[in-house]
Amino acid sequence: MYWGDKMFKLSKKLETLPPYLFVEIDKAKRKARSEGRDIIDLGIGDPDQPTPKYIIEALYQAAQDPGNHRYALDQGMPALRRAIEGWYNRRFGINLDPDREILPLIGSKEGIAHFPLAFLNQGDYSLVPDPCYPPYKGGTILAGGKPYLMPLLAGNGFLPDLKKIPLSIRKKAKIIYINYPNNPTGATCDKRFFSEVIEFARKNKLIVISDLAYSEMTYDGYCAPSMLEAEGARDIVIEFHSLSKTYNMTGWRIGWACGSEKLVQALAKVKSNIDSGIFSAIQLAGIAALEGPDEEIRKMCDLYQDRRNCLIKGLNALGWQVPFPKATFYVWIKVPGKTDSIKFAARLLEKANLVVTPGVGFGPAGEGFIRMALTVPVKRIEEALERLKKIS
Ligand SMILES: *Cc1c(COP(=O)(O)O)cnc(C)c1O
């Protein structure tokens, strides 16, 4: 292919994207399954429970109506934006303008990945937590920007140490990403930390992206705050929310961005050039979800909390010393001894038929950790613990 050089040469942006480190583990997992081994998959952050019935029913009804079969457009249905406004007000006591400050998304990953296109120029930096949810880096790079990694260390409660970010980087940065409750560490923060972030961002003229995908998945009475509650946040913060984890709707693709009108409308402009909205029937099902009974969410949290207690008590009985996360369905575990996280994950698969995610896949500061997801029933967690006991 003599002409291939030019034609198939990947763009610099795509080439700069970090390699997908989970590919090897995924391959090994599939191979193990095909050999008929009884794999327990604690690797993926995808709820195992079905979407609640009342939401499916709403989709079913809405899908029958030909009026819902056409391009949705219009920055999401006004009724959905009003339902989000109502939910936000009930949950955080904040009033948002449903026409200017709320934007439905095709899953929050979509909005998070597209947002940097609205504000980054070639070579601009964004401040990204390390370890982190991968689209923060991917979105930055695809927009021509450069991620600067802020390590999240156990000694600092897995919060970034903002003082340590060099002045030269602050000058070139336009965006800072903040995600609490946190994936992958399971860490939470209080309102005071959010206020510190706002002060830092104001001083350094940064846009703040707050990713609140896990705001409702909390335990032991902990209630996650919104960054928009912090003083001075309203004009510099865009907050991303998702129905995926809260309502077991990962496959449906629906979420939203809200906050600063300038930021929300800039993202809307990007999106108007890329997609044509969320299937209207899914938007109507989203309204049903947001206006539905809170018991469904409470029930899910109780289920995850039981699994968490079972897993962590078991791991601690093995001498692993794992703290109880107050939120998310992730458990972030220090690898015992000095093995690296990829080797350790490979060993768990080989010797115990357990799939876990190596921490380094979320960034260099994730090295030395593995992530387990609470997405299997207690019985399987007990079985996983038995297997760990046998090999340790
Ligand atoms: C799951 C997740 C999301 C949301 O995903 P969508 O399904 O795209 O709404 C966002 N942020 C984090 C940190 C997540 O783990």
Coordinates of C-alpha atoms and ligand atoms in Angstrom, one line a residue:
M1 CA 0.0 0.0 0.0
Y2 CA 2.4 2.7 -1.3
W3 CA -0.3 5.4 -0.8
G4 CA -1.1 4.2 2.7
D5 CA 1.5 6.4 4.4
K6 CA -0.5 9.5 3.9
M7 CA -4.0 8.1 3.8
F8 CA -3.9 5.9 6.9
K9 CA -1.5 7.9 9.0
L10 CA -3.5 8.6 12.2
S11 CA -3.9 12.2 13.3
K12 CA -1.5 13.4 15.9
K13 CA -4.4 13.7 18.4
L14 CA -5.4 10.1 18.0
E15 CA -1.9 8.9 18.2
T16 CA -1.4 10.9 21.4
L17 CA -4.4 9.2 23.1
P18 CA -3.2 6.9 25.8
P19 CA -3.4 3.2 24.9
Y20 CA -6.3 1.2 26.2
L21 CA -4.6 -0.7 29.0
F22 CA -7.5 -2.9 29.8
V23 CA -7.3 -4.6 26.4
E24 CA -4.9 -7.3 27.6
I25 CA -7.0 -8.1 30.7
D26 CA -10.1 -8.2 28.6
K27 CA -8.5 -10.7 26.2
A28 CA -7.4 -12.9 29.0
K29 CA -10.9 -12.7 30.5
R30 CA -12.5 -13.8 27.3
K31 CA -10.0 -16.6 26.8
A32 CA -10.6 -17.9 30.4
R33 CA -14.4 -17.8 29.8
S34 CA -14.0 -19.7 26.5
E35 CA -12.1 -22.4 28.4
G36 CA -15.2 -22.8 30.6
R37 CA -13.6 -21.4 33.7
D38 CA -16.0 -20.0 36.3
I39 CA -15.0 -16.3 36.2
I40 CA -16.1 -13.8 38.8
D41 CA -16.0 -10.3 37.2
L42 CA -15.3 -7.5 39.6
G43 CA -13.8 -5.5 36.8
I44 CA -16.6 -3.5 35.2
G45 CA -18.4 -0.5 36.6
D46 CA -21.7 -1.4 35.2
P47 CA -24.7 -2.1 37.5
D48 CA -25.8 -5.8 37.3
Q49 CA -29.4 -5.0 38.3
P50 CA -32.1 -4.2 35.7
T51 CA -33.6 -0.7 35.2
P52 CA -36.6 -0.2 37.5
K53 CA -39.9 -1.4 35.9
Y54 CA -41.7 2.0 35.9
I55 CA -38.9 3.5 33.8
I56 CA -39.1 0.6 31.2
E57 CA -42.9 1.0 31.1
A58 CA -42.5 4.8 30.4
L59 CA -40.1 3.9 27.5
Y60 CA -42.6 1.3 26.2
Q61 CA -45.4 3.8 26.2
A62 CA -43.4 6.6 24.6
A63 CA -41.9 4.4 21.9
Q64 CA -45.5 3.7 20.6
D65 CA -46.0 7.4 19.8
P66 CA -44.9 8.3 16.2
G67 CA -44.4 11.8 17.5
N68 CA -41.4 10.5 19.3
H69 CA -39.8 8.9 16.3
R70 CA -38.3 12.0 14.7
Y71 CA -35.1 14.0 15.4
A72 CA -35.3 15.3 18.9
L73 CA -33.2 18.5 18.6
D74 CA -34.2 21.5 20.7
Q75 CA -31.5 21.0 23.4
G76 CA -33.6 18.3 25.0
M77 CA -37.3 18.4 25.6
P78 CA -38.4 21.3 27.7
A79 CA -40.3 18.8 29.9
L80 CA -37.0 16.9 30.6
R81 CA -35.1 20.1 31.4
R82 CA -37.9 21.0 33.8
A83 CA -37.8 17.6 35.4
I84 CA -34.0 18.0 35.9
E85 CA -34.6 21.5 37.3
G86 CA -37.1 20.0 39.8
W87 CA -34.8 17.1 40.8
Y88 CA -31.9 19.5 41.3
N89 CA -34.0 21.8 43.4
R90 CA -35.3 18.9 45.6
R91 CA -31.8 17.4 46.0
F92 CA -29.5 20.4 46.4
G93 CA -31.9 23.3 47.0
I94 CA -30.5 25.1 43.9
N95 CA -32.7 26.8 41.3
L96 CA -31.5 26.4 37.7
D97 CA -32.9 28.1 34.6
P98 CA -34.2 25.1 32.6
D99 CA -33.8 27.0 29.3
R100 CA -30.2 28.3 29.7
E101 CA -28.5 26.4 32.5
I102 CA -29.5 22.7 31.8
L103 CA -28.5 20.6 28.8
P104 CA -29.5 16.9 28.4
L105 CA -26.7 14.7 27.1
I106 CA -26.4 11.3 25.3
G107 CA -24.9 10.0 28.5
S108 CA -22.6 12.2 30.5
K109 CA -19.4 10.7 29.0
E110 CA -20.5 12.2 25.7
G111 CA -20.7 15.7 27.2
I112 CA -17.5 15.3 29.2
A113 CA -15.6 14.2 26.1
H114 CA -17.0 17.0 23.9
F115 CA -16.7 19.9 26.4
P116 CA -13.0 20.7 25.9
L117 CA -13.8 21.3 22.2
A118 CA -15.6 24.4 23.3
F119 CA -12.7 26.0 25.2
L120 CA -9.3 24.5 24.5
N121 CA -6.9 25.7 21.9
Q122 CA -3.9 23.8 20.7
G123 CA -1.5 23.4 23.6
D124 CA -3.8 24.6 26.4
Y125 CA -3.7 22.5 29.5
S126 CA -6.4 20.9 31.5
L127 CA -5.8 19.8 35.1
V128 CA -6.8 16.1 35.4
P129 CA -6.9 13.9 38.5
D130 CA -4.6 10.9 38.4
P131 CA -6.0 8.2 38.6
C132 CA -9.2 9.2 36.8
Y133 CA -12.1 8.3 34.6
P134 CA -10.4 8.1 31.2
P135 CA -12.5 10.6 29.1
Y136 CA -11.0 13.6 31.0
K137 CA -7.7 12.9 29.3
G138 CA -9.2 11.6 26.0
G139 CA -11.5 14.7 25.6
T140 CA -8.6 17.1 26.4
I141 CA -6.3 15.4 23.8
L142 CA -8.9 15.2 21.1
A143 CA -9.5 18.9 21.5
G144 CA -5.7 19.6 21.0
G145 CA -5.1 20.2 24.7
K146 CA -2.6 18.7 27.1
P147 CA -3.6 16.9 30.4
Y148 CA -1.6 17.9 33.5
L149 CA -2.0 15.1 36.0
M150 CA -2.8 15.9 39.6
P151 CA -1.9 12.9 41.7
L152 CA -4.6 11.6 44.1
L153 CA -2.7 10.1 47.1
A154 CA -4.0 8.1 50.0
G155 CA -2.3 10.4 52.4
N156 CA -4.4 13.3 51.2
G157 CA -7.7 11.4 51.2
F158 CA -7.4 11.0 47.4
L159 CA -7.9 14.7 46.9
P160 CA -5.6 16.7 44.6
D161 CA -3.1 18.9 46.3
L162 CA -3.8 22.2 44.5
K163 CA -0.9 24.0 46.0
K164 CA 1.5 21.7 44.3
I165 CA 0.4 22.6 40.7
P166 CA 3.2 24.8 39.3
L167 CA 2.5 28.4 38.4
S168 CA 3.7 27.9 34.8
I169 CA 1.0 25.2 34.3
R170 CA -1.7 27.2 36.0
K171 CA -1.1 30.0 33.5
K172 CA -1.5 27.6 30.5
A173 CA -4.5 25.7 32.0
K174 CA -8.1 26.5 31.2
I175 CA -10.0 23.6 32.8
I176 CA -9.8 21.6 36.0
Y177 CA -11.7 18.3 36.4
I178 CA -13.1 17.3 39.8
N179 CA -14.9 14.1 40.5
Y180 CA -16.4 13.3 44.0
P181 CA -17.7 10.8 44.8
N182 CA -14.6 9.5 42.9
N183 CA -14.1 6.8 40.3
P184 CA -11.9 4.8 40.8
T185 CA -10.8 5.5 44.4
G186 CA -14.3 5.6 46.0
A187 CA -13.2 8.8 47.8
T188 CA -15.6 11.5 48.9
C189 CA -15.1 15.1 49.8
D190 CA -16.9 17.8 51.8
K191 CA -18.2 21.2 50.9
R192 CA -15.1 22.9 52.2
F193 CA -13.0 21.1 49.5
F194 CA -15.4 22.3 46.8
S195 CA -15.0 25.9 48.1
E196 CA -11.2 25.5 47.9
V197 CA -11.5 24.4 44.3
I198 CA -13.6 27.4 43.5
E199 CA -11.2 29.8 45.1
F200 CA -8.3 28.1 43.3
A201 CA -10.2 28.3 40.0
R202 CA -11.1 31.9 40.4
K203 CA -7.6 32.9 41.2
N204 CA -6.2 31.0 38.2
K205 CA -9.1 31.8 35.8
L206 CA -10.1 28.1 35.3
I207 CA -13.3 26.5 34.2
V208 CA -14.4 23.8 36.7
I209 CA -15.8 20.5 35.5
S210 CA -17.6 18.7 38.3
D211 CA -18.5 15.1 37.6
L212 CA -21.2 14.0 39.9
A213 CA -22.1 10.6 38.3
Y214 CA -22.1 8.9 41.7
S215 CA -23.9 11.6 43.8
E216 CA -26.8 9.2 44.7
M217 CA -24.7 6.0 45.4
T218 CA -23.7 6.7 49.0
Y219 CA -23.6 4.8 52.3
D220 CA -23.6 5.2 56.1
G221 CA -25.7 8.4 55.9
Y222 CA -23.2 10.3 53.8
C223 CA -24.9 12.7 51.4
A224 CA -22.8 14.0 48.5
P225 CA -22.8 17.8 47.9
S226 CA -23.0 19.6 44.5
M227 CA -20.2 21.9 43.6
L228 CA -22.8 24.4 42.6
E229 CA -23.7 24.8 46.3
A230 CA -20.3 26.5 46.8
E231 CA -20.1 30.3 46.9
G232 CA -19.0 31.8 43.6
A233 CA -19.5 28.5 41.7
R234 CA -22.5 29.4 39.6
D235 CA -20.6 31.2 36.8
I236 CA -17.5 29.1 36.5
V237 CA -18.7 25.5 37.1
I238 CA -20.3 23.0 34.7
E239 CA -21.6 19.9 36.5
F240 CA -22.2 16.6 34.8
H241 CA -24.9 14.2 36.0
S242 CA -25.9 10.8 34.7
L243 CA -28.9 8.5 35.0
S244 CA -26.6 5.6 34.3
K245 CA -25.6 4.5 37.8
T246 CA -28.5 6.0 39.8
Y247 CA -31.2 4.2 37.9
N248 CA -29.2 1.3 36.3
M249 CA -29.5 2.9 32.9
T250 CA -26.0 2.6 31.5
G251 CA -27.1 1.3 28.2
W252 CA -29.8 3.9 27.6
R253 CA -27.4 6.8 27.2
I254 CA -28.9 9.8 29.1
G255 CA -27.4 12.4 31.4
W256 CA -27.1 16.1 31.6
A257 CA -24.8 19.1 32.2
C258 CA -25.9 22.1 34.3
G259 CA -24.5 25.2 35.8
S260 CA -22.9 28.3 34.3
E261 CA -25.0 29.5 31.4
K262 CA -21.9 30.4 29.3
L263 CA -20.4 27.0 29.8
V264 CA -23.6 25.1 29.2
Q265 CA -24.5 27.1 26.1
A266 CA -20.9 26.6 24.7
L267 CA -21.3 22.8 25.0
A268 CA -24.7 23.1 23.4
K269 CA -23.1 24.8 20.4
V270 CA -20.5 22.1 20.0
K271 CA -23.2 19.4 20.3
S272 CA -25.5 21.0 17.8
N273 CA -22.7 20.4 15.2
I274 CA -22.2 16.8 16.2
D275 CA -25.4 15.0 17.3
S276 CA -29.1 15.4 16.9
G277 CA -30.4 14.8 20.4
I278 CA -31.5 11.9 22.6
F279 CA -34.3 9.6 21.3
S280 CA -37.5 11.3 22.6
A281 CA -38.9 8.1 24.2
I282 CA -35.7 7.8 26.3
Q283 CA -36.1 11.5 27.3
L284 CA -39.6 10.7 28.5
A285 CA -38.4 7.6 30.3
G286 CA -35.7 9.9 31.9
I287 CA -38.5 12.2 33.2
A288 CA -40.2 9.1 34.7
A289 CA -36.9 8.1 36.4
L290 CA -36.2 11.6 37.9
E291 CA -39.8 12.0 39.1
G292 CA -40.0 8.4 40.3
P293 CA -40.0 7.1 43.9
D294 CA -36.7 7.6 45.9
E295 CA -37.1 4.2 47.5
E296 CA -35.7 2.6 44.3
I297 CA -32.5 4.5 44.8
R298 CA -32.4 3.7 48.5
K299 CA -32.9 0.0 47.7
M300 CA -30.0 0.0 45.3
C301 CA -27.7 1.7 47.8
D302 CA -28.7 -0.9 50.5
L303 CA -27.8 -3.7 48.1
Y304 CA -24.4 -2.2 47.3
Q305 CA -23.8 -1.4 51.0
D306 CA -24.3 -5.1 51.9
R307 CA -21.9 -6.2 49.2
R308 CA -19.4 -3.6 50.3
N309 CA -19.5 -4.7 53.9
C310 CA -19.2 -8.4 52.8
L311 CA -16.2 -7.7 50.6
I312 CA -14.3 -5.4 52.9
K313 CA -14.8 -7.4 56.0
G314 CA -13.5 -10.5 54.1
L315 CA -10.5 -8.7 52.6
N316 CA -9.6 -7.3 56.0
A317 CA -9.8 -10.7 57.5
L318 CA -7.2 -11.7 55.0
G319 CA -5.0 -8.9 56.3
W320 CA -5.4 -6.5 53.4
Q321 CA -6.5 -3.4 55.4
V322 CA -9.0 -1.8 53.0
P323 CA -11.1 1.2 54.2
F324 CA -14.9 1.3 53.7
P325 CA -15.8 3.7 50.9
K326 CA -18.7 6.0 51.7
A327 CA -19.8 6.2 48.1
T328 CA -19.6 4.7 44.6
F329 CA -19.6 0.9 43.9
Y330 CA -15.8 0.7 43.7
V331 CA -13.4 -0.6 46.2
W332 CA -9.8 0.7 45.8
I333 CA -7.3 -1.7 47.1
K334 CA -3.6 -1.4 47.8
V335 CA -1.8 -4.3 46.2
P336 CA -0.2 -6.4 48.9
G337 CA 3.6 -6.6 48.6
K338 CA 5.5 -5.0 45.8
T339 CA 3.8 -6.5 42.7
D340 CA 2.7 -4.1 40.1
S341 CA -1.0 -3.8 39.5
I342 CA -1.1 -5.4 36.0
K343 CA 0.9 -8.5 37.2
F344 CA -1.3 -8.7 40.3
A345 CA -4.6 -8.6 38.3
A346 CA -3.2 -11.2 35.9
R347 CA -2.3 -13.4 38.9
L348 CA -5.8 -13.1 40.3
L349 CA -7.3 -14.1 37.0
E350 CA -4.9 -17.0 36.5
K351 CA -5.0 -18.5 40.0
A352 CA -8.5 -17.5 41.3
N353 CA -10.6 -16.8 38.2
L354 CA -11.2 -13.3 39.5
V355 CA -11.3 -10.2 37.2
V356 CA -10.2 -6.9 38.8
T357 CA -9.0 -3.7 37.2
P358 CA -5.3 -2.7 37.5
G359 CA -5.1 0.8 39.0
V360 CA -2.4 1.9 36.5
G361 CA -5.1 1.8 33.8
F362 CA -6.5 5.0 35.4
G363 CA -3.2 6.8 35.4
P364 CA 0.4 6.4 36.7
A365 CA -0.6 7.3 40.3
G366 CA -3.0 4.3 40.2
E367 CA 0.0 2.0 40.2
G368 CA 0.1 -0.2 43.3
F369 CA -3.7 -0.4 43.5
I370 CA -6.5 -2.5 42.0
R371 CA -10.2 -1.6 41.7
M372 CA -13.0 -4.1 42.5
A373 CA -16.6 -3.2 41.5
L374 CA -19.5 -4.3 43.7
T375 CA -21.5 -5.5 40.7
V376 CA -21.9 -9.2 41.7
P377 CA -24.2 -10.6 44.4
V378 CA -23.0 -11.3 47.9
K379 CA -22.8 -15.0 47.2
R380 CA -20.3 -14.5 44.5
I381 CA -18.3 -12.0 46.7
E382 CA -18.1 -14.7 49.3
E383 CA -16.9 -17.2 46.7
A384 CA -14.3 -14.6 45.5
L385 CA -13.1 -14.3 49.1
E386 CA -12.8 -18.0 49.5
R387 CA -10.6 -18.2 46.4
L388 CA -8.4 -15.3 47.6
K389 CA -8.0 -17.1 50.9
K390 CA -6.8 -20.2 49.1
I391 CA -4.1 -18.4 47.1
S392 CA -2.8 -16.0 49.8
Ligands
LIG1 C1 -20.0 6.0 34.8 C2 -19.4 7.3 34.8 C3 -19.9 8.4 34.1 C4 -21.2 8.4 33.4 O1 -21.4 7.7 32.3 P1 -22.6 7.9 31.3 O2 -23.1 6.5 31.3 O3 -21.9 8.3 30.1 O4 -23.5 8.9 31.8 C5 -19.3 9.6 34.3 N1 -18.3 9.8 35.1 C6 -17.8 8.8 35.8 C7 -16.7 9.1 36.7 C8 -18.3 7.5 35.7 O5 -17.7 6.5 36.4

